[in-house]
Short mmCIF file of C-alpha atoms in Angstrom, two decimals:
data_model
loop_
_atom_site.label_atom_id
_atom_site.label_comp_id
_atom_site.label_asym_id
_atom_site.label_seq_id
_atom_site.Cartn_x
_atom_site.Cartn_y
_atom_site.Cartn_z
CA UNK A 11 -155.80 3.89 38.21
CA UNK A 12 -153.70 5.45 35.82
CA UNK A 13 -153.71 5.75 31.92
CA UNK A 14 -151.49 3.22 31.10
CA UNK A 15 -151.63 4.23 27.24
CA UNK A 16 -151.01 7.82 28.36
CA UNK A 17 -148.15 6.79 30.82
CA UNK A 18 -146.19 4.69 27.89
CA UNK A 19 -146.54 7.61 25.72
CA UNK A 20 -146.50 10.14 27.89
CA UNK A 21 -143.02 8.39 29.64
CA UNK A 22 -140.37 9.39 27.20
CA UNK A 23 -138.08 11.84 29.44
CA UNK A 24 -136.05 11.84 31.53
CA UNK A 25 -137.97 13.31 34.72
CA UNK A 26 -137.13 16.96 35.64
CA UNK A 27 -134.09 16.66 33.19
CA UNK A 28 -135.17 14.38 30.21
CA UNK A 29 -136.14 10.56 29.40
CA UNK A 30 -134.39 8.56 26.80
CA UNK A 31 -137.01 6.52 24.76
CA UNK A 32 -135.44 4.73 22.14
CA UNK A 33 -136.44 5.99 18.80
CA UNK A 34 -139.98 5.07 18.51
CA UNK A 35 -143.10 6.94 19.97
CA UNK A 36 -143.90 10.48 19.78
CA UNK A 37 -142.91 12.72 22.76
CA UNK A 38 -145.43 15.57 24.15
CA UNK A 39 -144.14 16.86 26.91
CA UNK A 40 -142.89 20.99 26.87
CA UNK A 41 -139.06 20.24 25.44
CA UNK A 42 -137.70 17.22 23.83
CA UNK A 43 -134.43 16.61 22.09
CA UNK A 44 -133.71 13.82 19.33
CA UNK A 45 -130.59 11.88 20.08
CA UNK A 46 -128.90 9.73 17.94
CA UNK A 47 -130.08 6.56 19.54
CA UNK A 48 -133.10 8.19 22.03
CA UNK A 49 -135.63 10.95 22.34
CA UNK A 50 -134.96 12.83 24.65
CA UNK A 51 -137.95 14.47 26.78
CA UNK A 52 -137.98 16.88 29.27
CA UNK A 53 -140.47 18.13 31.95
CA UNK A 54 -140.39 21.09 34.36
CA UNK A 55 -142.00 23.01 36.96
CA UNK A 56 -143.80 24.87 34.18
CA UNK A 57 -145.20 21.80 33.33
CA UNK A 58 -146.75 21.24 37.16
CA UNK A 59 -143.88 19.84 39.06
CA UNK A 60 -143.16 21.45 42.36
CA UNK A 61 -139.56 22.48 41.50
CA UNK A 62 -136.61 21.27 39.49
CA UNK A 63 -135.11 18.40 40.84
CA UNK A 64 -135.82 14.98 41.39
CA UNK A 65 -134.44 13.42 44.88
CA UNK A 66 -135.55 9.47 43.40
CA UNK A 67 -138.39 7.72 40.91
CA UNK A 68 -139.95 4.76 41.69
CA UNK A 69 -142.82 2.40 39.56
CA UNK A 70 -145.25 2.30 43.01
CA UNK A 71 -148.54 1.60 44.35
CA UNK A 72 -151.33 1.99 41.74
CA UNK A 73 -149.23 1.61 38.83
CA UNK A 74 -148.74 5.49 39.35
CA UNK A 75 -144.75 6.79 38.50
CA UNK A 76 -143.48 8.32 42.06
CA UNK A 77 -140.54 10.99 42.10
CA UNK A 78 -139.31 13.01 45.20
CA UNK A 79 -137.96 16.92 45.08
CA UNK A 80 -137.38 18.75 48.07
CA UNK A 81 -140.76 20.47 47.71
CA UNK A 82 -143.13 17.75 47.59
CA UNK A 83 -143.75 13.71 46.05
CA UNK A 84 -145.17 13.69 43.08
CA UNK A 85 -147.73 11.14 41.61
CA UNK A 86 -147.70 10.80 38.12
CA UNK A 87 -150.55 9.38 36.20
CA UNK A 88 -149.70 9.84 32.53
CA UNK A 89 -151.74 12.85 32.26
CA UNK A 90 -151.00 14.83 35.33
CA UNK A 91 -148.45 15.21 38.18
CA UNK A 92 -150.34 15.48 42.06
CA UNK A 93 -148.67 17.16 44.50
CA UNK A 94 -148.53 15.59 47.92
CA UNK A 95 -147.57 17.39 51.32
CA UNK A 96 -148.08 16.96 54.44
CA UNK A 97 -151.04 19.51 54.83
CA UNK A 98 -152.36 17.42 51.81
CA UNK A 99 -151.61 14.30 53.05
CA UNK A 100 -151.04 14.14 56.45
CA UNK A 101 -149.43 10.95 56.87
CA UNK A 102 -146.58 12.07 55.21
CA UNK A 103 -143.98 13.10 57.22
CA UNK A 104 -142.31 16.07 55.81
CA UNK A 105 -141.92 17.73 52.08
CA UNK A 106 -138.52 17.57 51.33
CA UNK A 107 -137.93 14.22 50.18
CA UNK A 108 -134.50 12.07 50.24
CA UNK A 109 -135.22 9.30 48.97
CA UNK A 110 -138.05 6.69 48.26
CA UNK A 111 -138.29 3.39 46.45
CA UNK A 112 -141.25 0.53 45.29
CA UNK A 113 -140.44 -2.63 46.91
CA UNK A 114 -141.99 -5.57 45.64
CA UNK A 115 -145.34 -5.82 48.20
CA UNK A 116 -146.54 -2.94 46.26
CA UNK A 117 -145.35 -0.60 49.41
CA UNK A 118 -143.95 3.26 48.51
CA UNK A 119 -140.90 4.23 51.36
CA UNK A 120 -140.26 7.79 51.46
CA UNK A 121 -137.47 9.22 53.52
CA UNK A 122 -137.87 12.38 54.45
CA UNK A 123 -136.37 14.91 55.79
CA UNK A 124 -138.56 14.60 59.11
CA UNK A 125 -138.63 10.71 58.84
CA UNK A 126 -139.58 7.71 56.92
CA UNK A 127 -143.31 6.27 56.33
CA UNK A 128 -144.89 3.79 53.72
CA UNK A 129 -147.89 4.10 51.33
CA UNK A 130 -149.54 0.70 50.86
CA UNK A 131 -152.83 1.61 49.28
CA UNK A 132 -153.99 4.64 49.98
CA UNK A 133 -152.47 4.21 53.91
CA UNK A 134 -149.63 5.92 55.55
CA UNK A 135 -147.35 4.32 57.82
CA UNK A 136 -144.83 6.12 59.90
CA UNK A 137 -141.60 4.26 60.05
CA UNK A 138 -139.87 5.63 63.15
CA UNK A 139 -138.32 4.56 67.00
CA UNK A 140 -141.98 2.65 67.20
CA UNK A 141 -141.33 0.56 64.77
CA UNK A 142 -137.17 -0.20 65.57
CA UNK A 143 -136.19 2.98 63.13
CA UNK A 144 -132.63 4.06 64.26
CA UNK A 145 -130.45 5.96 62.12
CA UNK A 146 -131.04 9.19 59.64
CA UNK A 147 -132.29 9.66 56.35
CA UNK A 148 -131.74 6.59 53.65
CA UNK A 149 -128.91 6.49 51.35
CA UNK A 150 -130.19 3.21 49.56
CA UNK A 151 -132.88 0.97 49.33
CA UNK A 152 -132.54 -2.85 48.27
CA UNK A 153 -135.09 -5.35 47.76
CA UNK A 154 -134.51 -8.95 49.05
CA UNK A 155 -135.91 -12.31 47.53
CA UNK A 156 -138.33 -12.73 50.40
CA UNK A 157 -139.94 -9.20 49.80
CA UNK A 158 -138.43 -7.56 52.63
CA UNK A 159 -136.25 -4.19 51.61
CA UNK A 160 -132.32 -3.44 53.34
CA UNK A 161 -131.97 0.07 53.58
CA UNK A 162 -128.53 1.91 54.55
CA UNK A 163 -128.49 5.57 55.79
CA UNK A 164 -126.48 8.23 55.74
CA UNK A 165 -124.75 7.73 59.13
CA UNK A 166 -123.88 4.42 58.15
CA UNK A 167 -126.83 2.33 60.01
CA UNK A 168 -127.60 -0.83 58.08
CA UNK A 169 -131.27 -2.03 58.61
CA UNK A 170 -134.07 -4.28 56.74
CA UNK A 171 -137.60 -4.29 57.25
CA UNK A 172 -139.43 -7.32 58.90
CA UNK A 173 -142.93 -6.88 58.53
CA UNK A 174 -144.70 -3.70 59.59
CA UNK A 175 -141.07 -3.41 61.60
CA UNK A 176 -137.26 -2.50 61.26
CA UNK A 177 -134.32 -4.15 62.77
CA UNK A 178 -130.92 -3.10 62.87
CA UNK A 179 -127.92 -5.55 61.22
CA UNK A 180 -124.36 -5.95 62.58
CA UNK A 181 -122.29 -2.31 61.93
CA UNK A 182 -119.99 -3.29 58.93
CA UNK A 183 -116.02 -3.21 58.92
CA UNK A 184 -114.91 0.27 57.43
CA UNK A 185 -115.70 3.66 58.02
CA UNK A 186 -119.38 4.24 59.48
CA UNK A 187 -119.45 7.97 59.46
CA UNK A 188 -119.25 7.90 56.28
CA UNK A 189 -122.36 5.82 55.72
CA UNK A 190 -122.75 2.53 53.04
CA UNK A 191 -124.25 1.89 49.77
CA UNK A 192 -126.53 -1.44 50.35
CA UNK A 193 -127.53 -3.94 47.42
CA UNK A 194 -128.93 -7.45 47.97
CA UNK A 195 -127.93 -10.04 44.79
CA UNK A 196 -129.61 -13.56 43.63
CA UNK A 197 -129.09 -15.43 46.63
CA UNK A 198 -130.01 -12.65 49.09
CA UNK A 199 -127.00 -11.96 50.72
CA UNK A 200 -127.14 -8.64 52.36
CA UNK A 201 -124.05 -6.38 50.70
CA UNK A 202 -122.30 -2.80 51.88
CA UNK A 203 -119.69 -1.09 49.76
CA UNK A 204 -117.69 1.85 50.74
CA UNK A 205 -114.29 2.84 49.83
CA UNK A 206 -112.99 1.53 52.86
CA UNK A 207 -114.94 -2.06 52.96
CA UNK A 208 -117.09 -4.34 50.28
CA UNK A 209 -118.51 -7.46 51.73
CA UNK A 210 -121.20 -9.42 52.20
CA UNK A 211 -123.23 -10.67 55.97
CA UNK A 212 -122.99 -14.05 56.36
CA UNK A 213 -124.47 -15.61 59.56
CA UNK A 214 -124.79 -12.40 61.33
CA UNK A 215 -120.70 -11.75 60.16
CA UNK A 216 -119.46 -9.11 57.18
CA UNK A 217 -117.21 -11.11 55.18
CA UNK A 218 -114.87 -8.78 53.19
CA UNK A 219 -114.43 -9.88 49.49
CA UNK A 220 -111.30 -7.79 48.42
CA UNK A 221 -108.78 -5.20 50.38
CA UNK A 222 -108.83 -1.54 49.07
CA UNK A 223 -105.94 0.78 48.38
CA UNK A 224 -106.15 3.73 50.81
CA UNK A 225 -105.95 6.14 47.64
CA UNK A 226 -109.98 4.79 46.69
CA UNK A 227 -111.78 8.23 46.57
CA UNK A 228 -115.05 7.48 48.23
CA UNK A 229 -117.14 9.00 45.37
CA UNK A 230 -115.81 6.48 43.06
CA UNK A 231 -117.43 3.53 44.70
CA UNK A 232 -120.93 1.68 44.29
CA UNK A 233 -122.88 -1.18 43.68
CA UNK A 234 -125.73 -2.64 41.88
CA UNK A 235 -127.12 -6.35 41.42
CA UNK A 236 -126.32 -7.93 38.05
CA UNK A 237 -129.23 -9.55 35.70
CA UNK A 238 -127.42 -12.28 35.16
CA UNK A 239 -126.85 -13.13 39.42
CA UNK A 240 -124.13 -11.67 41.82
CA UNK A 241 -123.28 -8.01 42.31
CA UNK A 242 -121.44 -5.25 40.23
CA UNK A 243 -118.78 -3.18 42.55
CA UNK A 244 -117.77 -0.27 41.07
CA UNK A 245 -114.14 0.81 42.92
CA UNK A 246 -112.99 3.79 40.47
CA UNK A 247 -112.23 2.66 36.91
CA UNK A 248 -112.32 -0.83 37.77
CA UNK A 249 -115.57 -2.72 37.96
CA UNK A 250 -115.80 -6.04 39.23
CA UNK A 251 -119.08 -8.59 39.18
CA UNK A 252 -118.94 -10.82 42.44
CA UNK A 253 -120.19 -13.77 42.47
CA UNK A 254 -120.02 -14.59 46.29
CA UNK A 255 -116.08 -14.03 47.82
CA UNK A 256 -115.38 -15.14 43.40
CA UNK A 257 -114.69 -12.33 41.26
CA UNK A 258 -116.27 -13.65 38.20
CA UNK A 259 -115.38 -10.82 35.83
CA UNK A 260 -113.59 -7.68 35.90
CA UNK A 261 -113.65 -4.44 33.43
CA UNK A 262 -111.80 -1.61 33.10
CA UNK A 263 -113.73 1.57 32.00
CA UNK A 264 -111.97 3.81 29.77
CA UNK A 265 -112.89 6.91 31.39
CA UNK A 266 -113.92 7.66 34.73
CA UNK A 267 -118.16 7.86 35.65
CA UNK A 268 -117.52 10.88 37.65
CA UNK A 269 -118.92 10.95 40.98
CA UNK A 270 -121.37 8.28 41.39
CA UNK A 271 -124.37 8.95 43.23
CA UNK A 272 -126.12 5.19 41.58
CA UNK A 273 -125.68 2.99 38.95
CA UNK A 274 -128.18 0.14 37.62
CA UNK A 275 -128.29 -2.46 34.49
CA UNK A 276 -130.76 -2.36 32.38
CA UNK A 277 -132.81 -4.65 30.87
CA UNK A 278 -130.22 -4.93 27.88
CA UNK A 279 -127.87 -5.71 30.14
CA UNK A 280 -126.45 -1.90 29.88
CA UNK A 281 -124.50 -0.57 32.90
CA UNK A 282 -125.41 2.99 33.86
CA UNK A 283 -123.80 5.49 36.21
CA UNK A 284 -125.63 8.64 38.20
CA UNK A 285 -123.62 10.98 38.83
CA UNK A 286 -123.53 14.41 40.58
CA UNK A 287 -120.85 16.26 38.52
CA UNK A 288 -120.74 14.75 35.40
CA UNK A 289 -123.78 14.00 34.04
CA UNK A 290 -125.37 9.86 33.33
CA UNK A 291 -122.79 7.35 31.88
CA UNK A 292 -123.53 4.50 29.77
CA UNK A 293 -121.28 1.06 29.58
CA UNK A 294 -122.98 -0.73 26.72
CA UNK A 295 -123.12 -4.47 26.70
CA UNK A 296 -121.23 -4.35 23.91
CA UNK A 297 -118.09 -2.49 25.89
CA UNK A 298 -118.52 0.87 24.19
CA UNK A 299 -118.95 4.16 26.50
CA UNK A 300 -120.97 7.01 25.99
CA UNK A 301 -121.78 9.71 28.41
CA UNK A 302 -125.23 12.65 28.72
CA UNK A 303 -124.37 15.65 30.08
CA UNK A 304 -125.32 19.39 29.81
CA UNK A 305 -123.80 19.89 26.43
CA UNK A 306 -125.67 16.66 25.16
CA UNK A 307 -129.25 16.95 25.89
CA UNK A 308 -129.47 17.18 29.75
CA UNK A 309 -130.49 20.37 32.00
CA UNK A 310 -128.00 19.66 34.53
CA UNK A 311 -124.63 17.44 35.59
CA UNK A 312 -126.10 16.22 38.72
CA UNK A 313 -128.23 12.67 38.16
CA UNK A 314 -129.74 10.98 41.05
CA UNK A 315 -132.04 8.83 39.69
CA UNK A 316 -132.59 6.73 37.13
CA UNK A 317 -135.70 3.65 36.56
CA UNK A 318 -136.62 1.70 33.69
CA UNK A 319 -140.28 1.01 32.15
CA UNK A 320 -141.63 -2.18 30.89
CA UNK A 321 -141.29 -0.23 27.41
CA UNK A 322 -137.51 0.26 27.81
CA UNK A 323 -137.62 3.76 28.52
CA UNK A 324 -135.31 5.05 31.41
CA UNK A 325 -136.92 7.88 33.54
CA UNK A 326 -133.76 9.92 34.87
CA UNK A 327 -134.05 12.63 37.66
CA UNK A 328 -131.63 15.55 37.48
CA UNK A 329 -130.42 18.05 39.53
CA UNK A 330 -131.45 20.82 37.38
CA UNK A 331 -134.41 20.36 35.71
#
């Protein structure tokens, strides 16, 4: 098991680029920057990681904090960060990893860039054309009510897990080829958004909840599930919380996120945006906007990743280190 103590204290960076911790506990990790409102800590491959960028971060099995790069996963107890390859751990199926996420039976799902497999335990699971896998690497993961994960890949497959299995969902309206972001809200309905389609599957049908203008750029769309129920749709400045087909509230952001790679609310009800060129954007629930970049205590533009602790601290992955 991990040190918990050591993993709250330890936890204040953003990984491979820096964690904001609000003002409270000391940071120890090789750099760290104090913000106006956070500490800001930073950890790099000097410090044991395989490289410089982080590919996702997940809370996983053991209590351990997981984070891809495209040399290795990385287990992180507090104390130390553990390597894992394939020649070290053969059940994984290739080093550079894509993407991974914790779903909420405890099981780790790394994608890979020579396929996907689970860690329940200390046991590997390959998660290929065996078990119904069709498709390429994962764009996003999604965790439903009943404990079963939707995942959406890069070649615009839409699939969610059923057991120890996969099965592949109805191809959504829209442009496949250019894959889908995939979120699940309250009620588990299954939702894609894309700058050509946002909807919702409803009995084995994609129901489309509002027509796009043909000028959407596709970077400027994305989709999270809101604390409070429903779904928040990014689609460029505007951002929209949907309540089923009902668009219960809509805000216009003052500035554009950039290209968004993810976005997530907090548990203050704080809207962030990942993005690959301009840093991580914050929508405060208060309606003010304030944006971490280079020039403001980040290594690097690009942000992939971000998770939150039970401590409030928000582990970020960069680009850059």
């Amino acid at each position: 098991m991990p040190d918990a103590v050591a993993l709250r204290h330890l936890a204040r960076a953003l990984i491979l680029g820096c964690c904001l911790a609000p003002h409270a506990a000391p940071a120890t990790p090789s750099t760290y920057l104090a913000d106006p409102e956070y500490l800001i800590d930073t950890w790099e491959a000097e410090d044991g990681l395989p490289e410089n960028s982080a590919t996702g971060i997940a809370f996983g099995p053991g209590g351990f904090l997981w984070f891809g790069t495209w040399n290795g996963l990385v287990r992180f107890d507090g104390v130390e960060f553990t390597v894992l390859r394939p020649d070290t751990s053969p059940g994984l199926p290739g080093p550079a990893i894509i993407n991974l996420h914790a779903d909420r039976r405890d099981r780790l799902w790394v994608s890979t860039g020579d396929g996907l497999a689970t860690l329940h335990g200390s046991t590997w699971r390959p998660c290929g054309t065996g078990e119904g896998w069709v498709g390429s690497y994962v764009r996003t993961f999604s965790d439903c009510p009943d404990g079963e994960v939707l995942f959406t890949t890069f070649d615009g497959r839409i699939l969610e897990s059923a057991g120890d299995r996969v099965r592949e969902l109805p191809r959504p309206p829209g442009e496949p080829d250019q894959g889908y972001l995939g979120a699940v809200d309250d009620q588990g309905r299954r939702w894609v958004a894309q700058n050509r389609f946002v909807g919702f599957l409803q009995n084995g049908r994609w129901i489309q909840v509002r027509d796009l203008p043909p000028s959407l750029p596709r970077a400027e769309v994305n989709c999270a599930p809101a604390r409070g129920g429903g779904l928040w749709v990014l689609l460029g400045r505007e951002l929209v919380l949907f309540q089923g087909t009902t668009e219960a509230r809509t805000v216009t952001l003052p500035t554009h996120p950039g290209g968004v790679w993810s976005m997530k609310e907090d548990l203050q009800s704080n809207l962030w945006f990942c993005s690959f060129d301009s840093g991580l954007l914050r929508l405060a629930s208060d309606g003010s906007i304030r944006r971490w970049n280079h020039t403001t205590g980040l290594r690097a533009q690009g942000i992939r990743a971000l998770v939150e602790d039970t401590e409030g601290n928000l582990w970020v992955g960069t680009s850059g280190g």
